[in-house]
Structure formats: C-alpha cells, structure tokens
Coordinates of C-alpha atoms in Angstrom, one line a residue:
X233 CA 8.4 17.4 10.6
X234 CA 11.3 19.8 10.3
X235 CA 15.0 19.2 9.6
X236 CA 17.0 19.7 12.9
X237 CA 19.7 22.3 12.7
X238 CA 22.0 20.5 15.1
X239 CA 22.7 16.8 15.0
X240 CA 22.2 15.0 18.3
X241 CA 25.2 12.9 19.5
X242 CA 23.5 9.7 18.3
X243 CA 23.0 11.0 14.8
X244 CA 26.6 12.2 14.7
X245 CA 27.9 8.8 15.5
X246 CA 25.6 7.2 12.9
X247 CA 27.0 9.8 10.4
X248 CA 30.5 8.8 11.3
X249 CA 29.6 5.2 11.0
X250 CA 28.6 5.6 7.3
X251 CA 31.6 7.6 6.5
X252 CA 34.2 5.5 8.3
X253 CA 32.5 2.2 7.6
X254 CA 33.5 0.7 11.0
X255 CA 32.6 -2.9 11.7
X256 CA 29.1 -3.3 12.9
X257 CA 29.9 -4.6 16.4
X258 CA 32.2 -1.6 17.1
X259 CA 29.7 0.8 15.7
X260 CA 26.9 -0.6 17.9
X261 CA 29.1 -0.3 21.0
X262 CA 30.0 3.3 20.2
X263 CA 26.5 4.3 19.4
X264 CA 24.9 2.9 22.5
X265 CA 27.8 3.9 24.8
X266 CA 27.5 7.6 23.7
X267 CA 23.7 7.3 23.9
X268 CA 24.0 6.0 27.5
X269 CA 26.4 8.8 28.4
X270 CA 24.0 11.3 26.9
X271 CA 21.1 9.8 28.8
X272 CA 23.0 10.1 32.1
X273 CA 23.7 13.8 31.6
X274 CA 20.6 14.8 29.9
X275 CA 17.9 16.8 31.7
X276 CA 15.2 15.6 29.2
X277 CA 15.4 11.9 30.0
X278 CA 12.1 10.9 28.4
X279 CA 12.7 11.7 24.7
X280 CA 16.3 10.5 24.9
X281 CA 15.3 7.1 26.4
X282 CA 13.0 6.7 23.4
X283 CA 16.0 7.3 21.1
X284 CA 18.1 4.8 23.0
X285 CA 15.5 2.1 22.7
X286 CA 15.3 2.6 18.9
X287 CA 19.1 2.5 18.6
X288 CA 19.6 -0.7 20.5
X289 CA 16.8 -2.5 18.7
X290 CA 17.7 -1.4 15.2
X291 CA 21.3 -2.3 15.5
X292 CA 20.5 -5.7 17.1
X293 CA 18.0 -6.4 14.3
X294 CA 20.6 -5.6 11.6
X295 CA 23.0 -7.9 13.3
X296 CA 20.5 -10.7 13.4
X297 CA 19.4 -10.3 9.8
X298 CA 22.9 -11.1 8.4
X299 CA 23.6 -9.7 4.9
X300 CA 21.7 -6.4 4.2
X301 CA 21.5 -6.9 0.4
X302 CA 18.5 -9.2 0.1
X303 CA 20.1 -12.4 1.2
X304 CA 18.2 -15.0 3.4
X305 CA 17.6 -13.4 6.8
X306 CA 15.6 -14.0 10.0
X307 CA 14.0 -11.2 11.9
X308 CA 13.2 -11.8 15.5
X309 CA 9.4 -11.4 15.6
X310 CA 9.4 -10.6 19.4
X311 CA 11.9 -7.8 19.0
X312 CA 10.0 -6.6 15.9
X313 CA 6.7 -6.5 17.8
X314 CA 8.2 -4.6 20.8
X315 CA 9.6 -1.8 18.6
X316 CA 7.4 1.2 18.8
X317 CA 6.7 2.5 15.3
X318 CA 6.7 6.3 15.3
X319 CA 5.5 7.7 11.9
X320 CA 7.2 11.1 12.9
X321 CA 10.6 9.4 13.1
X322 CA 10.3 6.4 10.7
X323 CA 10.0 6.8 7.0
X324 CA 8.7 3.6 5.4
X325 CA 9.6 4.9 1.9
X326 CA 13.4 4.3 2.4
X327 CA 14.4 0.7 2.9
X328 CA 14.9 -2.6 1.2
X329 CA 13.3 -6.0 0.7
X330 CA 15.0 -8.8 2.6
X331 CA 14.5 -12.4 1.7
X332 CA 13.6 -14.8 4.5
X333 CA 13.4 -18.4 3.3
X334 CA 11.9 -19.6 6.6
X335 CA 9.0 -17.1 6.5
X336 CA 5.6 -18.6 5.9
X337 CA 2.8 -16.1 5.0
X338 CA -0.1 -16.0 7.5
X339 CA -2.5 -17.2 4.9
X340 CA -2.5 -18.8 1.4
X341 CA -4.8 -18.5 -1.6
X342 CA -5.8 -22.1 -0.6
X343 CA -6.6 -21.3 3.0
X344 CA -8.4 -17.9 2.7
X345 CA -11.8 -18.2 1.1
X346 CA -12.3 -14.5 0.3
X347 CA -9.8 -13.9 -2.5
X348 CA -10.7 -13.2 -6.1
X349 CA -9.4 -15.6 -8.6
X350 CA -7.6 -12.7 -10.3
X351 CA -5.0 -12.7 -7.4
X352 CA -4.9 -16.4 -6.6
X353 CA -1.6 -17.0 -8.4
X354 CA -0.5 -20.3 -6.8
X355 CA -3.9 -21.7 -7.2
X356 CA -3.8 -20.5 -10.8
X357 CA -0.6 -22.4 -11.5
X358 CA 2.3 -20.2 -10.5
X359 CA 5.1 -22.6 -9.8
X360 CA 7.3 -20.4 -7.5
X361 CA 6.5 -18.9 -4.1
X362 CA 9.6 -17.0 -3.3
X363 CA 7.8 -13.7 -4.0
X364 CA 5.8 -14.4 -0.8
X365 CA 9.0 -14.4 1.4
X366 CA 10.4 -11.0 0.9
X367 CA 9.9 -8.6 3.9
X368 CA 10.1 -4.9 3.7
X369 CA 12.7 -3.4 6.1
X370 CA 12.8 0.4 6.5
X371 CA 16.2 1.9 6.9
X372 CA 15.4 3.7 10.2
X373 CA 13.2 1.3 12.1
X374 CA 11.4 -2.0 12.1
X375 CA 7.7 -2.2 11.2
X376 CA 5.7 -4.0 13.8
X377 CA 4.5 -7.4 12.6
X378 CA 0.8 -7.6 11.7
X379 CA -0.9 -9.1 14.8
X380 CA -4.5 -10.2 13.8
X381 CA -5.8 -10.2 17.4
X382 CA -4.4 -6.8 18.1
X383 CA -5.7 -5.5 14.8
X384 CA -9.2 -6.7 15.6
X385 CA -9.1 -5.2 19.1
X386 CA -8.1 -1.9 17.5
X387 CA -11.2 -2.2 15.3
X388 CA -13.6 -3.3 18.0
X389 CA -16.9 -1.5 17.5
X390 CA -15.6 0.2 14.4
X391 CA -16.0 0.2 10.6
X392 CA -12.9 0.1 8.4
X393 CA -13.6 0.8 4.8
X394 CA -11.3 0.7 1.7
X395 CA -12.5 2.9 -1.1
X396 CA -11.1 2.8 -4.6
X397 CA -10.4 0.4 -7.5
X398 CA -9.4 -3.2 -7.9
X399 CA -6.0 -2.5 -6.3
X400 CA -7.7 -1.2 -3.3
X401 CA -10.0 -4.2 -3.3
X402 CA -6.8 -6.3 -3.2
X403 CA -5.7 -4.5 -0.1
X404 CA -9.1 -5.1 1.4
X405 CA -9.0 -8.8 0.7
X406 CA -5.4 -8.9 2.1
X407 CA -6.6 -7.3 5.4
X408 CA -9.6 -9.7 5.6
X409 CA -7.3 -12.7 5.0
X410 CA -4.8 -11.5 7.6
X411 CA -7.4 -11.5 10.4
X412 CA -10.1 -14.0 9.4
X413 CA -8.3 -17.2 10.4
X414 CA -8.4 -16.4 14.1
X415 CA -12.2 -15.8 14.1
X416 CA -14.4 -18.8 14.7
X417 CA -16.5 -19.8 11.7
X418 CA -19.8 -18.7 13.3
X419 CA -18.4 -15.4 14.4
X420 CA -17.6 -14.1 10.9
X421 CA -19.6 -13.3 7.7
X422 CA -19.0 -11.9 4.2
X423 CA -21.5 -10.1 2.0
X424 CA -20.2 -9.4 -1.5
X425 CA -21.9 -6.7 -3.5
X426 CA -21.2 -5.1 -6.9
X427 CA -20.1 -1.8 -5.3
X428 CA -20.1 -2.4 -1.5
X429 CA -18.8 -5.6 0.2
X430 CA -18.7 -6.2 4.0
X431 CA -16.8 -8.7 6.1
X432 CA -17.9 -8.8 9.7
X433 CA -16.1 -10.0 12.8
X434 CA -19.2 -10.4 15.0
X435 CA -17.4 -11.0 18.4
X436 CA -15.6 -7.6 17.9
X437 CA -18.6 -5.9 16.4
X438 CA -16.2 -4.8 13.7
X439 CA -16.5 -4.6 9.9
X440 CA -13.9 -4.5 7.2
X441 CA -15.5 -3.1 4.0
X442 CA -14.7 -2.3 0.4
X443 CA -16.5 0.3 -1.7
X444 CA -15.8 0.3 -5.5
X445 CA -15.2 3.8 -6.8
X446 CA -12.2 3.7 -9.2
X447 CA -12.2 7.5 -9.8
X448 CA -13.6 8.5 -6.4
X449 CA -15.9 10.9 -8.3
X450 CA -18.8 9.7 -10.4
X451 CA -18.3 8.3 -13.8
X452 CA -20.1 6.3 -16.5
X453 CA -17.8 3.3 -15.7
X454 CA -18.6 2.9 -12.0
X455 CA -20.7 -0.3 -12.2
X456 CA -21.2 -1.1 -15.8
X457 CA -17.5 -1.0 -16.6
X458 CA -16.6 0.7 -19.9
X459 CA -13.7 -1.2 -21.3
X460 CA -12.6 1.4 -23.8
X461 CA -11.1 4.3 -21.9
X462 CA -11.8 6.6 -24.8
X463 CA -15.5 6.2 -24.0
X464 CA -15.3 6.8 -20.3
X465 CA -16.7 10.1 -19.0
X466 CA -16.1 11.5 -15.5
X467 CA -18.3 14.0 -13.5
X468 CA -15.3 15.5 -11.9
X469 CA -17.2 17.6 -9.4
X470 CA -19.8 15.0 -8.5
X471 CA -19.1 12.7 -5.6
X472 CA -22.2 12.4 -3.4
X473 CA -23.5 9.3 -5.3
X474 CA -20.5 7.5 -3.8
X475 CA -19.8 9.5 -0.7
X476 CA -23.2 8.9 0.9
X477 CA -21.9 5.3 1.5
X478 CA -18.8 6.6 3.3
X479 CA -20.6 8.5 6.1
X480 CA -20.5 7.0 9.6
X481 CA -17.3 5.0 8.8
X482 CA -14.6 5.2 11.5
X483 CA -11.6 4.5 9.4
X484 CA -11.5 5.4 5.6
X485 CA -8.7 4.3 3.4
X486 CA -8.9 5.9 -0.1
X487 CA -7.0 5.3 -3.3
X488 CA -7.4 6.3 -6.9
X489 CA -4.6 6.0 -9.5
X490 CA -4.4 3.3 -12.1
X491 CA -7.7 4.0 -13.9
X492 CA -6.4 7.5 -14.7
X493 CA -3.3 6.0 -16.4
X494 CA -4.7 5.6 -19.9
X495 CA -2.3 8.0 -21.7
X496 CA -5.3 9.8 -23.0
X497 CA -7.0 13.0 -22.2
X498 CA -9.9 12.6 -19.8
X499 CA -13.5 13.4 -20.9
X500 CA -14.8 15.5 -18.0
X501 CA -18.2 17.0 -17.1
X502 CA -19.0 19.4 -14.3
X503 CA -21.8 21.7 -13.3
X504 CA -25.5 20.9 -14.0
X505 CA -24.8 18.5 -16.8
X506 CA -27.5 20.2 -18.7
X507 CA -26.0 19.1 -22.0
X508 CA -25.8 15.5 -20.9
X509 CA -22.8 13.4 -21.9
X510 CA -22.3 15.5 -25.0
X511 CA -21.2 18.5 -22.9
X512 CA -17.9 17.0 -21.8
X513 CA -14.5 18.7 -22.3
X514 CA -11.3 16.7 -22.8
X515 CA -8.8 17.6 -20.1
X516 CA -5.2 16.7 -19.6
X517 CA -4.9 13.9 -17.1
X518 CA -3.3 15.9 -14.2
X519 CA -5.8 18.7 -14.6
X520 CA -8.8 16.3 -14.5
X521 CA -7.2 14.4 -11.6
X522 CA -6.7 17.7 -9.6
X523 CA -10.3 18.7 -10.1
X524 CA -11.6 15.3 -9.0
X525 CA -9.3 15.1 -6.0
X526 CA -10.3 18.6 -4.9
X527 CA -13.9 17.4 -5.1
X528 CA -13.0 14.6 -2.8
X529 CA -11.0 16.9 -0.5
X530 CA -13.9 19.3 -0.2
X531 CA -16.2 16.5 0.7
X532 CA -13.8 15.3 3.4
X533 CA -13.3 18.8 4.9
X534 CA -17.0 19.6 4.9
X535 CA -18.2 16.2 6.1
X536 CA -15.6 14.4 8.3
X537 CA -15.2 15.1 12.0
X538 CA -11.5 14.2 12.6
X539 CA -12.3 13.4 16.2
X540 CA -14.6 10.6 15.0
X541 CA -13.2 9.4 11.7
X542 CA -9.6 8.8 10.5
X543 CA -8.8 9.4 6.9
X544 CA -5.9 7.6 5.1
X545 CA -4.8 7.6 1.5
X546 CA -2.9 4.7 -0.1
X547 CA -0.4 6.2 -2.6
X548 CA -0.2 5.0 -6.1
X549 CA 0.6 1.4 -6.8
X550 CA 3.2 1.2 -9.6
X551 CA 2.7 -0.9 -12.8
X552 CA 5.6 -2.7 -14.4
X553 CA 4.9 -2.7 -18.1
X554 CA 8.4 -1.9 -19.5
X555 CA 11.2 -4.4 -18.5
X556 CA 13.8 -1.9 -19.9
X557 CA 12.9 0.2 -16.7
X558 CA 14.9 -2.4 -14.7
X559 CA 17.5 -3.0 -17.4
X560 CA 16.0 -6.3 -18.7
X561 CA 16.0 -5.4 -22.3
X562 CA 15.0 -9.0 -23.3
X563 CA 12.2 -9.2 -20.8
X564 CA 8.4 -9.0 -21.5
X565 CA 6.9 -6.7 -19.0
X566 CA 6.9 -8.4 -15.5
X567 CA 6.6 -11.9 -17.0
X568 CA 9.0 -14.5 -15.5
X569 CA 10.5 -12.0 -13.0
X570 CA 11.3 -13.8 -9.8
X571 CA 13.3 -11.3 -7.7
X572 CA 12.8 -7.6 -6.7
X573 CA 14.9 -4.9 -8.2
X574 CA 17.8 -4.3 -5.8
X575 CA 18.9 -0.9 -7.1
X576 CA 18.3 1.7 -4.4
X577 CA 15.6 4.2 -5.2
X578 CA 14.6 2.4 -8.4
X579 CA 11.9 4.3 -10.2
X580 CA 10.1 3.2 -13.3
X581 CA 7.7 4.6 -15.8
X582 CA 4.7 2.9 -14.0
X583 CA 4.7 5.6 -11.3
X584 CA 3.6 9.1 -12.5
X585 CA 5.2 11.8 -10.4
X586 CA 2.7 14.3 -11.7
X587 CA 0.0 12.5 -9.9
X588 CA 2.1 12.3 -6.7
X589 CA 2.5 16.1 -6.9
X590 CA -1.3 16.6 -7.3
X591 CA -2.1 14.4 -4.3
X592 CA 0.5 16.1 -2.0
X593 CA -0.5 19.6 -3.1
X594 CA -4.2 19.0 -2.5
X595 CA -3.8 17.1 0.7
X596 CA -1.5 19.6 2.3
X597 CA -4.2 22.3 2.0
X598 CA -6.9 20.2 3.7
X599 CA -8.3 21.0 7.1
X600 CA -8.9 17.3 8.0
X601 CA -5.6 15.5 8.5
X602 CA -4.9 12.7 6.0
X603 CA -2.4 9.9 6.7
X604 CA -0.5 8.5 3.7
X605 CA 0.0 4.8 3.5
X606 CA 3.1 5.3 1.3
X607 CA 3.4 2.2 -0.8
X608 CA 4.8 3.6 -4.1
X609 CA 8.6 3.3 -3.6
X610 CA 8.6 0.0 -1.8
X611 CA 6.3 -1.5 -4.4
X612 CA 8.4 -0.1 -7.3
X613 CA 11.0 -2.8 -6.5
X614 CA 8.6 -5.7 -6.7
X615 CA 8.6 -6.6 -10.4
X616 CA 8.3 -10.3 -9.3
X617 CA 5.0 -10.1 -7.4
X618 CA 2.4 -9.3 -10.0
X619 CA -0.3 -11.8 -11.2
X620 CA 1.4 -11.9 -14.6
X621 CA -0.1 -14.9 -16.6
X622 CA -1.4 -16.6 -13.5
X623 CA -4.7 -14.8 -13.5
X624 CA -8.1 -14.5 -15.2
X625 CA -9.6 -12.3 -17.8
X626 CA -13.3 -11.9 -18.6
X627 CA -14.1 -14.3 -15.8
X628 CA -12.0 -17.1 -17.1
X629 CA -8.4 -18.2 -16.4
X630 CA -6.0 -17.5 -19.2
X631 CA -5.8 -20.2 -21.8
X632 CA -2.5 -21.9 -22.7
X633 CA -2.5 -19.8 -25.9
X634 CA -2.9 -16.6 -23.9
X635 CA -0.3 -17.6 -21.4
X636 CA 2.1 -18.1 -24.3
X637 CA 1.6 -14.4 -25.2
X638 CA 2.6 -12.5 -22.1
X639 CA 3.1 -9.3 -24.1
X640 CA -0.7 -9.0 -24.5
X641 CA -2.0 -11.0 -21.5
X642 CA 0.5 -10.7 -18.6
X643 CA -1.1 -8.7 -15.8
X644 CA 1.6 -6.4 -14.4
X645 CA -0.9 -4.2 -12.5
X646 CA -2.5 -6.4 -9.9
X647 CA -0.6 -8.3 -7.2
X648 CA -0.6 -11.9 -6.2
X649 CA -2.0 -12.6 -2.7
X650 CA -0.5 -13.3 -0.3
X651 CA 2.1 -10.8 -1.4
X652 CA 2.9 -7.0 -1.6
X653 CA -0.5 -5.7 -0.3
X654 CA 0.1 -7.6 2.9
X655 CA 3.0 -5.2 3.5
X656 CA 0.7 -2.2 2.7
X657 CA -1.5 -3.5 5.5
X658 CA 1.4 -3.9 7.8
X659 CA 2.0 -0.2 7.4
X660 CA -1.7 0.5 7.8
X661 CA -1.7 -1.6 11.0
X662 CA 1.3 0.4 12.3
X663 CA -0.7 3.6 11.9
X664 CA -3.9 2.3 13.6

C-alpha cells in the first residue's frame, strides 16, 4: 500500500472538513455531492463507486452513533454488515472504543460451556459488566459484525487452528463461543487435550482448534510448565516437534509474545544439542525472539502452500501492570479500572516495540504472505477488561485474602470473556 501523491476530490474535502470543522450535516452533503459529481465525470466508474459507498456509509454511521468520544451509542447492525471491509483501505489500528449500553454480547460466561475458569469474570464474582459493551470503531470504516452462520459457512470443510499461548487460547475460546450457540447440540463436539484441543461443527465439517506452543519453537516449558522463567530453556531453531501438528490446516493463526516478557535474558540452545541443557547461551530477549521467529518463518516458507493454507499472526496483546502509564498514580495495576483509556494513541509499557520491529522485519522478508490481526493498539486502551482479581491461580479461585492484595494477585495479562478477544475475532472474521 503506497501513499498517493495526489489527493482525490473526496480526500481533499475530508481534509478541509478536519481543518474547517464544519458541521457534520454540511460536511456530509459536500462530501457526497462532490463524490457524485466525480462519479458522473469519471471514466473509471467502478473504483469510484466503491469510494462513494464507503463515504455515505461512514458518515451515516457517525451521525447515528452520536458523540464520538466514548458516549453511549447505537450502531445500525444492518448498515455495519453491508459495509465491505477492505484491508487495503481500512486500518483497524486507528480508531476508538464507543460505549453502547444497549449492546448485549452474543454469549456469556454462563451460556458458553467452553470457557476456562481463568476468564469467566462474571461467574467469578465481577460485579460490573460495562467492559462487555464497548465496541471498536475504526476511524476510516466500520468492521462487519461477527455473523456466526457466515463464519461457519466460510469454514465449511476447513480446519482453523490458533497456535500460541494462553492469550491465543482465549482468542480460540472466544471464536468457539461466538459460533457454538447456533449449532444443534448433537452437531458439535469438543475434545480438550493438554497441547491440542479441537471443537467440531459436524454439519459444516469444520473444526476450530487450539495448539499450545507459547514460544512457537520447542522449550522445556511446553507441557510441564516451568514456573520460574530463569529455569526456562528454548531450542530456538527447533520447531518440528510442534509444527508437525500444523500441517494440513487450512487457516493458521499464530501468536507468541507474553511468555518472552520476563525482563530476563533468554537461555537458548541451537544445533545438535550435544551438550544437553548445559550447552545453552543467554541471549538478549529481542535476539532470541528473532532467531525463534526466523525458525518459524523458515518453516512456513518451506512447508506452506499459500494456495491451500492462509497464515495469520495476532500481534502482541498488551499487559497493564503500571497504572502510572495511564496517569492513575494511585492505582494498582489494572485493578478496579472500569473504563478504557480515552487518550488517542495511548501506549504503555506493556507493549514492547522491539518485539513489534522483530515481527515486522521477519515477516516482510517471507515468501508466504502473512496477514496481521493487529490487536495491539486497540487493546492498549482496554485497562478495564482484564481478569484482574476475578480469576483463578493454581487451579483455584482467588481467596478473599488474595483478592485483597491486587498488587500481587490481580491478573492484568488475560482478558475477561466475553470481552476484548471477541473484537480480535471480529477483525479475523473480516479477513476470512
């Protein structure tokens, strides 16, 4: 996607709109009048017609949502569904969260039987539910609503697999919960495994799967989790132990981020491992991550046929460990936060830009195209949507004593479901 050297008439009018701050109704009339005139005199009618549709729908949608600064709004679902999402024209990174008090999530942690207790915040005692009613609204377009029937039709005869850590497992569970309610009980099944879990929609001959691989490459913490990050050792150039489970999959959605964020150097092995685990070398985090991601990229390029398999990558999910990041100096991590950050382009310390640069630099050199499910910026605002103290640890819900100590026990990494990962899947659905 290049930057045009000459602005089209529509873009010029939009530019004038922001500079002159004309009333919305006048702006809409001007934009669409000039667009119509351009259409009448343009020889390339097709592309311009597409621009005209986007113009009219976006301005109508803004008009119907009322205040654009997070106040209660109502998006017309029919208009939203008719809007043709074009990833070449619409950037989901730039936008805002809009609150809709009338919105009811398509599932709850009471209605969907496939959620881990770790993310069942309401069931675990969270008293507020406003965090479920914020909808992501990109600046330049409207995301299509997630339609479970259409999603299943797109997956007919296919395997969709999420690969990564517990955050990727949350995205998988979100996707399953978004579609499972329309499937008759006898037409669906779930098989949970330690590494590989499979939900099947039998009528559609489709499966929605999760494969546990927190580093993508092999490590000593893949199944028997090593709690102390100082004792974790990665085989940064070894991936086949995991990758053999990814072959034959039609849609692969990868992620690997939060397990790398220990603040420590990474103990790394490569080669023949002749010296065993004693032969490791401690590498700086970005260096180890680059080697591991290149190993993954080499596997994709040497194994995947892009005509048969789509490859997507969910960008890093931010953590919210320092309330000073959003100017709440008296706060304790994400504990007791009930609204998103409203500051445009907010960026906290829970998103490591070094890792973003590694991912982009490795992916741009790959032969097989990789689509980013870019969730980082939109998730940065959502300090209100983490599991916090309404979660479990070590297989048990937090005790009252632990809940009273959010500094040590609030989970500001994982997300409540329903919640933010549903928006990630809305973006994934738009790309399918």
